[in-house]
Amino acid sequence: ALTGYAFKALVVAGSEIPVFRRRGASHPSKMKIVVKVGGYDALETSFQANSRGVVDWNELVAYKFPIDMPVVVDQLPDVCVYLIREGDDLVSYARVPAARLLVKEASRHPEPLWIQLQREPSRKLPIDRNPGAVLLQMQLVLVEDAAELMTWDAAALAKATDLVPFALRVYIYQARDVPAGDEDGLVDAYAKVRFQGQKEKTMVASKTTSPLF
């Protein structure tokens, strides 16, 4: 048996988004997010600039009509999230069980969550390229409950985009069993940390597979 649901998603931002640059282009390719539920048409953000792996969308997308899906929660399809580069090339994706997004009472409003994307096999991202993560707030409710439970809109966007300064401190002590990089079975090793478009790396520990930093 099927019943009607209402669905909407607040697409806030992306971090560690892969950077692509078309030949001859002066700026990296812009990116958009596509959200799809079952066999219904996809919901899409606009294309936004990718600045060193950080993309700000800050867009609310929603189905303007009820979507019919199973009454039994365990039979609900996954919500699919796709990262798309200009030219409509699929870069990475994530699947989120719709049952996790179903809200049945006002006290359980969803909070924005970082969703780790997975590599699209045909894209063949280099091993040192992260497929990215997206900050999303998604909600699924029964149509008859939508007026009561689906109340977040501009206020939710304002809260999700309210930024405050933080300091990130990372201590890197050592690594073990680093794969060999040369014929003598050793490697010149270093560690790199990337966060919100910034990156830092340690000193290089030469000729070792168990570097101390």
Coordinates of N, CA and C in Angstrom, one line a residue:
A1 N 0.8 -1.2 0.0 CA 0.0 0.0 0.0 C 0.9 1.3 0.0
L2 N 0.4 2.3 -0.7 CA 1.1 3.5 -0.8 C 0.4 4.6 -0.1
T3 N 1.2 5.6 0.3 CA 0.6 6.8 0.9 C 1.4 8.0 0.5
G4 N 0.9 9.2 0.8 CA 1.6 10.4 0.3 C 2.6 11.0 1.4
Y5 N 3.7 11.4 0.9 CA 4.8 12.0 1.7 C 5.1 13.4 1.2
A6 N 5.6 14.2 2.1 CA 6.2 15.5 1.7 C 7.7 15.4 2.0
F7 N 8.5 16.0 1.1 CA 10.0 15.9 1.3 C 10.6 17.3 0.9
K8 N 11.6 17.7 1.7 CA 12.4 18.8 1.4 C 13.8 18.7 1.9
A9 N 14.7 19.4 1.3 CA 16.1 19.4 1.7 C 16.7 20.7 1.7
L10 N 17.5 21.0 2.7 CA 18.2 22.3 2.8 C 19.7 21.9 2.5
V11 N 20.2 22.4 1.3 CA 21.5 22.1 0.9 C 22.4 23.3 1.3
V12 N 23.2 23.1 2.3 CA 24.0 24.2 2.8 C 25.3 24.4 2.2
A13 N 26.2 23.4 2.3 CA 27.6 23.6 1.8 C 28.2 22.3 1.5
G14 N 29.4 22.4 0.8 CA 30.2 21.2 0.6 C 31.7 21.5 1.0
S15 N 32.3 20.4 1.5 CA 33.7 20.5 1.9 C 34.5 19.4 1.3
E16 N 35.8 19.7 1.0 CA 36.7 18.8 0.3 C 36.1 18.3 -1.0
I17 N 35.3 19.2 -1.7 CA 34.7 18.9 -3.0 C 35.9 18.8 -4.0
P18 N 35.9 17.8 -4.9 CA 37.0 17.7 -5.9 C 37.0 18.9 -6.8
V19 N 38.1 19.4 -7.1 CA 38.3 20.6 -8.0 C 38.6 20.1 -9.4
F20 N 37.9 20.6 -10.3 CA 38.1 20.3 -11.7 C 38.3 21.6 -12.5
R21 N 39.2 21.6 -13.4 CA 39.4 22.8 -14.2 C 39.4 22.3 -15.7
R22 N 38.4 22.8 -16.5 CA 38.4 22.5 -17.9 C 39.5 23.2 -18.6
R23 N 40.0 22.5 -19.7 CA 41.1 23.1 -20.5 C 40.7 24.5 -21.0
G24 N 41.6 25.4 -20.7 CA 41.5 26.8 -21.1 C 40.6 27.6 -20.2
A25 N 40.0 27.0 -19.2 CA 39.2 27.8 -18.2 C 40.1 28.5 -17.2
S26 N 39.6 29.7 -16.8 CA 40.4 30.4 -15.8 C 39.9 30.1 -14.3
H27 N 38.8 29.4 -14.2 CA 38.3 29.1 -12.9 C 37.8 27.6 -12.8
P28 N 37.9 27.0 -11.6 CA 37.4 25.6 -11.5 C 36.0 25.5 -11.9
S29 N 35.6 24.3 -12.3 CA 34.2 24.0 -12.7 C 33.3 24.2 -11.5
K30 N 32.1 24.8 -11.8 CA 31.1 25.0 -10.7 C 30.4 23.6 -10.5
M31 N 29.8 23.5 -9.3 CA 29.2 22.3 -8.8 C 27.8 22.5 -8.4
K32 N 27.0 21.4 -8.5 CA 25.6 21.5 -8.0 C 25.3 20.2 -7.3
I33 N 24.2 20.2 -6.5 CA 23.8 19.0 -5.8 C 22.4 18.6 -6.4
V34 N 22.2 17.3 -6.6 CA 21.0 16.8 -7.1 C 20.5 15.8 -6.0
V35 N 19.2 15.9 -5.6 CA 18.6 15.0 -4.6 C 17.4 14.3 -5.3
K36 N 17.4 13.0 -5.2 CA 16.4 12.2 -5.9 C 15.7 11.2 -4.9
V37 N 14.4 11.1 -4.9 CA 13.7 10.2 -4.0 C 12.8 9.3 -4.9
G38 N 13.1 8.0 -4.8 CA 12.3 7.0 -5.6 C 12.4 7.3 -7.1
G39 N 11.3 7.2 -7.8 CA 11.2 7.4 -9.2 C 10.8 8.8 -9.6
Y40 N 10.8 9.7 -8.7 CA 10.3 11.1 -8.9 C 11.4 12.0 -9.5
D41 N 11.0 13.1 -10.2 CA 12.0 14.0 -10.7 C 13.0 14.5 -9.7
A42 N 14.2 14.7 -10.1 CA 15.3 15.1 -9.2 C 15.1 16.6 -8.8
L43 N 15.5 16.9 -7.5 CA 15.5 18.3 -7.0 C 16.9 18.7 -7.2
E44 N 17.1 19.9 -7.7 CA 18.5 20.4 -8.0 C 18.8 21.8 -7.5
T45 N 20.0 22.0 -7.0 CA 20.4 23.3 -6.7 C 21.0 24.0 -7.9
S46 N 21.3 25.2 -7.8 CA 22.0 25.9 -8.9 C 23.5 25.5 -8.9
F47 N 24.2 25.8 -9.9 CA 25.7 25.6 -9.9 C 26.3 26.7 -9.2
Q48 N 27.3 26.4 -8.3 CA 28.0 27.4 -7.5 C 29.5 27.2 -7.6
A49 N 30.2 28.2 -7.4 CA 31.7 28.2 -7.5 C 32.3 27.3 -6.5
N50 N 33.4 26.6 -6.9 CA 34.2 25.7 -6.0 C 35.5 26.4 -5.7
S51 N 35.6 26.9 -4.4 CA 36.8 27.6 -4.0 C 37.6 26.7 -3.1
R52 N 38.7 26.2 -3.7 CA 39.6 25.3 -3.0 C 38.9 24.2 -2.3
G53 N 37.9 23.6 -2.9 CA 37.1 22.5 -2.3 C 35.9 22.8 -1.5
V54 N 35.7 24.1 -1.3 CA 34.5 24.6 -0.5 C 33.5 25.2 -1.5
V55 N 32.2 24.7 -1.3 CA 31.1 25.2 -2.2 C 30.0 25.6 -1.2
D56 N 29.4 26.8 -1.4 CA 28.3 27.3 -0.6 C 27.1 27.3 -1.6
W57 N 26.1 26.5 -1.2 CA 24.8 26.5 -2.0 C 23.7 27.3 -1.2
N58 N 23.5 27.0 0.0 CA 22.5 27.7 0.8 C 21.1 27.7 0.1
E59 N 20.6 26.6 -0.4 CA 19.4 26.5 -1.1 C 18.4 25.5 -0.5
L60 N 17.1 25.8 -0.5 CA 16.1 24.9 0.0 C 15.4 24.4 -1.3
V61 N 15.3 23.0 -1.4 CA 14.6 22.4 -2.5 C 13.6 21.5 -1.9
A62 N 12.5 21.4 -2.6 CA 11.3 20.6 -2.1 C 10.4 20.1 -3.2
Y63 N 9.8 19.0 -3.0 CA 8.7 18.6 -3.9 C 7.5 19.4 -3.6
K64 N 6.9 20.0 -4.6 CA 5.7 20.8 -4.5 C 4.4 20.0 -4.5
F65 N 4.5 18.7 -4.5 CA 3.4 17.8 -4.6 C 3.7 16.6 -3.7
P66 N 2.6 15.9 -3.3 CA 2.9 14.7 -2.5 C 3.6 13.6 -3.3
I67 N 4.5 12.9 -2.8 CA 5.2 11.8 -3.4 C 4.7 10.5 -2.8
D68 N 4.2 9.6 -3.6 CA 3.6 8.3 -3.1 C 4.6 7.3 -2.9
M69 N 4.7 6.8 -1.7 CA 5.7 5.7 -1.4 C 5.1 4.8 -0.4
P70 N 5.7 3.6 -0.1 CA 5.1 2.6 0.7 C 4.8 3.1 2.1
V71 N 3.7 2.6 2.7 CA 3.3 2.9 4.1 C 4.3 2.3 5.0
V72 N 4.7 1.1 4.7 CA 5.7 0.4 5.6 C 7.0 1.1 5.5
V73 N 7.5 1.6 6.7 CA 8.8 2.4 6.7 C 9.9 1.6 6.1
D74 N 10.0 0.3 6.4 CA 11.2 -0.5 6.0 C 11.2 -0.6 4.5
Q75 N 10.1 -0.3 3.8 CA 10.1 -0.4 2.3 C 10.4 0.9 1.6
L76 N 10.6 1.9 2.4 CA 10.9 3.2 1.7 C 12.2 3.2 1.0
P77 N 12.3 3.8 -0.2 CA 13.5 3.8 -0.9 C 14.6 4.7 -0.3
D78 N 15.8 4.6 -0.7 CA 16.9 5.5 -0.3 C 16.7 6.8 -0.9
V79 N 17.1 7.9 -0.2 CA 17.3 9.2 -0.8 C 18.7 9.3 -1.4
C80 N 18.8 9.6 -2.7 CA 20.1 9.6 -3.4 C 20.6 11.1 -3.5
V81 N 21.8 11.3 -3.2 CA 22.4 12.7 -3.3 C 23.5 12.6 -4.2
Y82 N 23.5 13.4 -5.2 CA 24.6 13.4 -6.3 C 25.3 14.7 -6.3
L83 N 26.6 14.7 -6.5 CA 27.4 15.8 -6.7 C 27.7 15.9 -8.2
I84 N 27.4 17.0 -8.9 CA 27.5 17.1 -10.3 C 28.3 18.3 -10.7
R85 N 29.3 18.2 -11.6 CA 30.1 19.3 -12.1 C 29.4 19.8 -13.3
E86 N 29.8 21.0 -13.7 CA 29.3 21.7 -14.9 C 29.6 20.7 -16.1
G87 N 28.5 20.6 -17.0 CA 28.6 19.6 -18.0 C 27.8 18.4 -17.7
D88 N 27.1 18.5 -16.5 CA 26.3 17.4 -15.9 C 27.1 16.1 -15.8
D89 N 28.3 16.2 -15.4 CA 29.1 15.0 -15.1 C 29.0 14.6 -13.6
L90 N 28.6 13.4 -13.4 CA 28.5 12.8 -12.0 C 29.9 12.6 -11.4
V91 N 30.1 13.2 -10.2 CA 31.4 13.1 -9.6 C 31.4 12.1 -8.4
S92 N 30.4 12.2 -7.5 CA 30.3 11.3 -6.4 C 28.8 11.3 -5.9
Y93 N 28.5 10.5 -4.9 CA 27.1 10.3 -4.5 C 27.1 9.7 -3.1
A94 N 25.8 9.8 -2.6 CA 25.6 9.1 -1.3 C 24.1 8.6 -1.3
R95 N 23.9 7.6 -0.5 CA 22.5 7.0 -0.4 C 22.2 7.1 1.1
V96 N 21.0 7.7 1.4 CA 20.6 7.9 2.8 C 19.2 7.2 2.9
P97 N 19.1 6.2 3.8 CA 17.8 5.6 4.0 C 16.7 6.6 4.4
A98 N 15.6 6.5 3.6 CA 14.5 7.5 3.8 C 14.0 7.3 5.2
A99 N 14.0 6.1 5.8 CA 13.4 5.9 7.1 C 14.1 6.7 8.2
R100 N 15.4 7.0 7.9 CA 16.2 7.9 8.9 C 15.7 9.3 8.9
L101 N 15.0 9.7 7.8 CA 14.6 11.1 7.6 C 13.1 11.3 8.0
L102 N 12.4 10.2 8.3 CA 11.0 10.3 8.5 C 10.7 10.9 9.9
V103 N 10.0 12.0 10.0 CA 9.7 12.7 11.2 C 8.2 12.5 11.5
K104 N 8.0 12.1 12.8 CA 6.6 11.8 13.2 C 6.1 12.7 14.3
E105 N 7.1 13.5 14.9 CA 6.7 14.3 16.0 C 7.5 15.6 16.0
A106 N 6.9 16.7 16.5 CA 7.5 18.0 16.3 C 8.9 18.1 17.1
S107 N 9.1 17.3 18.1 CA 10.3 17.4 18.9 C 11.5 16.8 18.2
R108 N 11.3 16.1 17.0 CA 12.4 15.5 16.3 C 12.7 16.1 15.0
H109 N 12.7 17.5 15.0 CA 13.2 18.2 13.8 C 14.6 17.8 13.5
P110 N 14.9 17.5 12.2 CA 16.3 17.1 11.9 C 17.2 18.3 11.9
E111 N 18.5 18.0 12.3 CA 19.5 19.0 12.3 C 20.4 18.8 11.0
P112 N 21.0 19.8 10.5 CA 21.9 19.6 9.4 C 23.0 18.6 9.7
L113 N 23.3 17.7 8.8 CA 24.3 16.7 9.0 C 25.3 16.7 7.9
W114 N 26.6 16.4 8.2 CA 27.6 16.2 7.1 C 27.4 14.8 6.6
I115 N 27.2 14.7 5.3 CA 27.1 13.4 4.6 C 28.3 13.1 3.8
Q116 N 29.1 12.1 4.1 CA 30.3 11.7 3.3 C 29.9 11.1 2.0
L117 N 30.4 11.7 0.9 CA 30.1 11.2 -0.5 C 31.0 10.0 -0.8
Q118 N 30.6 9.2 -1.8 CA 31.3 8.0 -2.2 C 31.8 8.3 -3.6
R119 N 32.9 7.7 -4.0 CA 33.4 7.8 -5.3 C 32.5 7.2 -6.4
E120 N 32.3 7.9 -7.5 CA 31.6 7.3 -8.6 C 32.6 6.5 -9.4
P121 N 32.5 5.2 -9.5 CA 33.5 4.3 -10.1 C 34.0 4.8 -11.5
S122 N 33.0 5.3 -12.3 CA 33.4 5.7 -13.6 C 34.3 7.0 -13.7
R123 N 34.2 7.7 -12.5 CA 34.9 9.0 -12.5 C 36.4 8.8 -12.3
K124 N 36.8 7.7 -11.5 CA 38.2 7.3 -11.2 C 39.0 8.5 -10.7
L125 N 38.5 9.0 -9.5 CA 39.2 10.1 -8.9 C 40.6 9.6 -8.4
P126 N 41.6 10.4 -8.5 CA 42.9 10.0 -8.0 C 42.8 9.6 -6.5
I127 N 43.7 8.8 -6.0 CA 43.6 8.3 -4.7 C 43.8 9.4 -3.6
D128 N 44.4 10.5 -4.0 CA 44.6 11.6 -3.1 C 43.5 12.7 -3.2
R129 N 42.4 12.4 -4.0 CA 41.3 13.3 -4.1 C 40.1 12.7 -3.3
N130 N 39.7 13.5 -2.3 CA 38.5 13.1 -1.6 C 37.2 13.3 -2.4
P131 N 36.3 12.4 -2.3 CA 35.0 12.6 -3.1 C 34.1 13.7 -2.5
G132 N 34.5 14.2 -1.3 CA 33.7 15.3 -0.7 C 32.7 14.9 0.3
A133 N 32.2 16.0 1.0 CA 31.1 15.8 2.0 C 30.2 17.0 1.8
V134 N 28.9 16.8 2.1 CA 27.9 17.8 1.9 C 27.1 18.0 3.2
L135 N 26.9 19.2 3.6 CA 26.0 19.6 4.7 C 24.6 19.7 4.3
L136 N 23.8 18.8 4.7 CA 22.3 18.7 4.3 C 21.4 18.6 5.5
Q137 N 20.3 19.2 5.4 CA 19.2 19.0 6.3 C 18.0 18.5 5.5
M138 N 17.6 17.3 5.8 CA 16.5 16.7 5.0 C 15.4 16.2 5.9
Q139 N 14.2 16.3 5.4 CA 13.0 15.9 6.2 C 12.0 15.2 5.3
L140 N 11.4 14.1 5.8 CA 10.3 13.4 5.1 C 9.2 13.2 6.1
V141 N 8.0 13.6 5.7 CA 6.8 13.5 6.6 C 5.6 13.0 5.8
L142 N 4.7 12.4 6.5 CA 3.4 12.1 5.9 C 2.7 13.4 5.5
V143 N 2.0 13.4 4.4 CA 1.4 14.6 3.9 C 0.4 15.2 4.9
E144 N -0.3 14.3 5.6 CA -1.3 14.9 6.6 C -0.6 15.6 7.8
D145 N 0.7 15.3 8.0 CA 1.4 15.9 9.1 C 2.3 17.1 8.7
A146 N 2.3 17.4 7.4 CA 3.2 18.4 6.8 C 3.0 19.8 7.4
A147 N 1.8 20.2 7.6 CA 1.5 21.5 8.1 C 2.0 21.7 9.5
E148 N 2.0 20.6 10.3 CA 2.5 20.7 11.7 C 4.0 20.5 11.8
L149 N 4.5 19.6 11.0 CA 5.9 19.2 11.2 C 6.9 19.9 10.3
M150 N 6.5 20.3 9.1 CA 7.4 20.9 8.2 C 7.4 22.4 8.3
T151 N 7.9 22.9 9.4 CA 7.9 24.4 9.7 C 9.2 25.1 9.4
W152 N 10.3 24.3 9.3 CA 11.6 25.0 9.1 C 11.7 25.4 7.6
D153 N 12.2 26.7 7.4 CA 12.4 27.2 6.1 C 13.5 28.2 6.1
A154 N 13.2 29.5 6.0 CA 14.2 30.6 6.0 C 15.0 30.6 7.3
A155 N 14.3 30.4 8.4 CA 15.0 30.4 9.7 C 16.0 29.3 9.8
A156 N 15.7 28.1 9.3 CA 16.6 27.0 9.3 C 17.8 27.3 8.5
L157 N 17.6 27.9 7.3 CA 18.8 28.3 6.5 C 19.7 29.3 7.2
A158 N 19.0 30.3 7.9 CA 19.8 31.3 8.7 C 20.6 30.6 9.8
K159 N 20.0 29.7 10.4 CA 20.8 29.0 11.5 C 21.9 28.2 11.0
A160 N 21.7 27.5 9.8 CA 22.7 26.6 9.3 C 23.9 27.4 8.7
T161 N 23.6 28.6 8.3 CA 24.7 29.4 7.6 C 25.3 30.4 8.6
D162 N 24.9 30.4 9.9 CA 25.4 31.3 10.9 C 26.8 30.8 11.2
L163 N 27.8 31.5 10.8 CA 29.2 31.1 11.0 C 29.9 31.8 12.2
V164 N 30.7 31.0 12.9 CA 31.5 31.6 14.0 C 32.9 31.1 13.8
P165 N 33.9 31.8 14.3 CA 35.3 31.4 14.1 C 35.7 30.2 15.1
F166 N 36.4 29.3 14.5 CA 37.0 28.2 15.3 C 38.5 28.1 15.0
A167 N 39.2 27.5 15.9 CA 40.6 27.1 15.7 C 40.7 25.6 15.7
L168 N 41.4 25.1 14.7 CA 41.6 23.6 14.6 C 43.1 23.3 14.9
R169 N 43.4 22.5 15.8 CA 44.7 22.1 16.1 C 44.8 20.6 16.0
V170 N 45.8 20.1 15.2 CA 45.9 18.7 14.9 C 47.4 18.3 15.3
Y171 N 47.4 17.3 16.2 CA 48.7 16.7 16.6 C 49.0 15.4 15.8
I172 N 50.0 15.3 15.1 CA 50.3 14.1 14.3 C 51.6 13.5 14.9
Y173 N 51.6 12.3 15.5 CA 52.7 11.8 16.2 C 53.5 10.8 15.3
Q174 N 52.9 9.8 14.7 CA 53.6 8.9 14.0 C 52.7 8.1 13.1
A175 N 53.3 7.3 12.2 CA 52.5 6.4 11.3 C 53.3 5.1 11.3
R176 N 52.6 4.0 10.9 CA 53.2 2.7 10.9 C 52.8 2.0 9.5
D177 N 53.7 1.2 9.1 CA 53.5 0.3 7.9 C 53.1 1.1 6.7
V178 N 53.8 2.2 6.5 CA 53.5 3.0 5.2 C 54.0 2.2 4.0
P179 N 53.3 2.1 3.0 CA 53.7 1.4 1.8 C 55.0 1.9 1.3
A180 N 55.9 1.0 0.9 CA 57.2 1.4 0.3 C 57.1 2.2 -1.0
G181 N 58.0 3.1 -1.1 CA 58.0 4.0 -2.3 C 59.2 3.9 -3.2
D182 N 60.2 3.1 -2.8 CA 61.4 2.9 -3.7 C 61.9 1.5 -3.6
E183 N 63.0 1.2 -4.3 CA 63.5 -0.2 -4.4 C 64.0 -0.7 -3.1
D184 N 64.4 0.1 -2.2 CA 65.0 -0.4 -0.9 C 63.9 -0.7 0.1
G185 N 62.6 -0.5 -0.3 CA 61.5 -0.8 0.6 C 61.2 0.3 1.6
L186 N 61.7 1.5 1.4 CA 61.4 2.6 2.3 C 60.7 3.7 1.5
V187 N 60.4 4.8 2.2 CA 59.7 5.9 1.6 C 60.0 7.2 2.3
D188 N 59.9 8.3 1.6 CA 60.0 9.6 2.3 C 58.6 10.0 2.6
A189 N 58.2 10.0 3.8 CA 56.8 10.1 4.2 C 56.5 11.4 4.9
Y190 N 55.2 11.9 4.6 CA 54.7 13.1 5.3 C 53.2 12.9 5.4
A191 N 52.6 13.7 6.3 CA 51.1 13.7 6.5 C 50.6 15.0 6.1
K192 N 49.4 15.0 5.5 CA 48.8 16.3 5.1 C 47.4 16.3 5.7
V193 N 47.0 17.5 6.1 CA 45.7 17.7 6.7 C 45.0 18.8 5.9
R194 N 43.7 18.5 5.5 CA 42.9 19.4 4.7 C 41.6 19.7 5.5
F195 N 41.2 20.9 5.5 CA 40.0 21.3 6.2 C 39.4 22.6 5.7
Q196 N 38.2 22.6 5.1 CA 37.5 23.8 4.7 C 38.4 24.7 3.8
G197 N 39.0 24.0 2.8 CA 39.8 24.8 1.8 C 41.2 25.1 2.3
Q198 N 41.6 24.8 3.5 CA 42.9 25.0 4.0 C 43.7 23.7 4.0
K199 N 45.0 23.7 3.9 CA 45.8 22.5 4.0 C 47.2 22.8 4.6
E200 N 47.6 21.9 5.4 CA 48.9 21.9 6.1 C 49.6 20.6 6.0
K201 N 50.9 20.5 6.0 CA 51.5 19.2 6.0 C 52.7 19.2 7.0
T202 N 53.1 18.0 7.4 CA 54.2 17.8 8.3 C 55.5 17.9 7.6
M203 N 56.6 17.9 8.3 CA 57.9 17.7 7.7 C 58.0 16.3 7.1
V204 N 59.0 16.1 6.2 CA 59.2 14.9 5.6 C 60.1 14.0 6.4
A205 N 59.7 12.8 6.7 CA 60.5 11.8 7.4 C 61.1 10.9 6.3
S206 N 62.4 10.9 6.2 CA 63.1 10.3 5.1 C 63.4 8.8 5.4
K207 N 63.3 8.0 4.3 CA 63.8 6.6 4.3 C 63.2 5.8 5.5
T208 N 61.9 5.7 5.6 CA 61.3 4.9 6.7 C 59.9 4.5 6.3
T209 N 59.4 3.5 6.9 CA 58.0 3.1 6.7 C 57.2 3.3 8.0
S210 N 57.9 3.8 9.0 CA 57.3 4.1 10.3 C 57.7 5.5 10.8
P211 N 57.3 6.5 10.1 CA 57.8 7.9 10.4 C 57.3 8.4 11.7
L212 N 58.2 9.1 12.3 CA 57.9 9.9 13.5 C 57.9 11.4 13.2
F213 N 56.8 12.1 13.5 CA 56.7 13.5 13.1 C 56.8 14.4 14.4

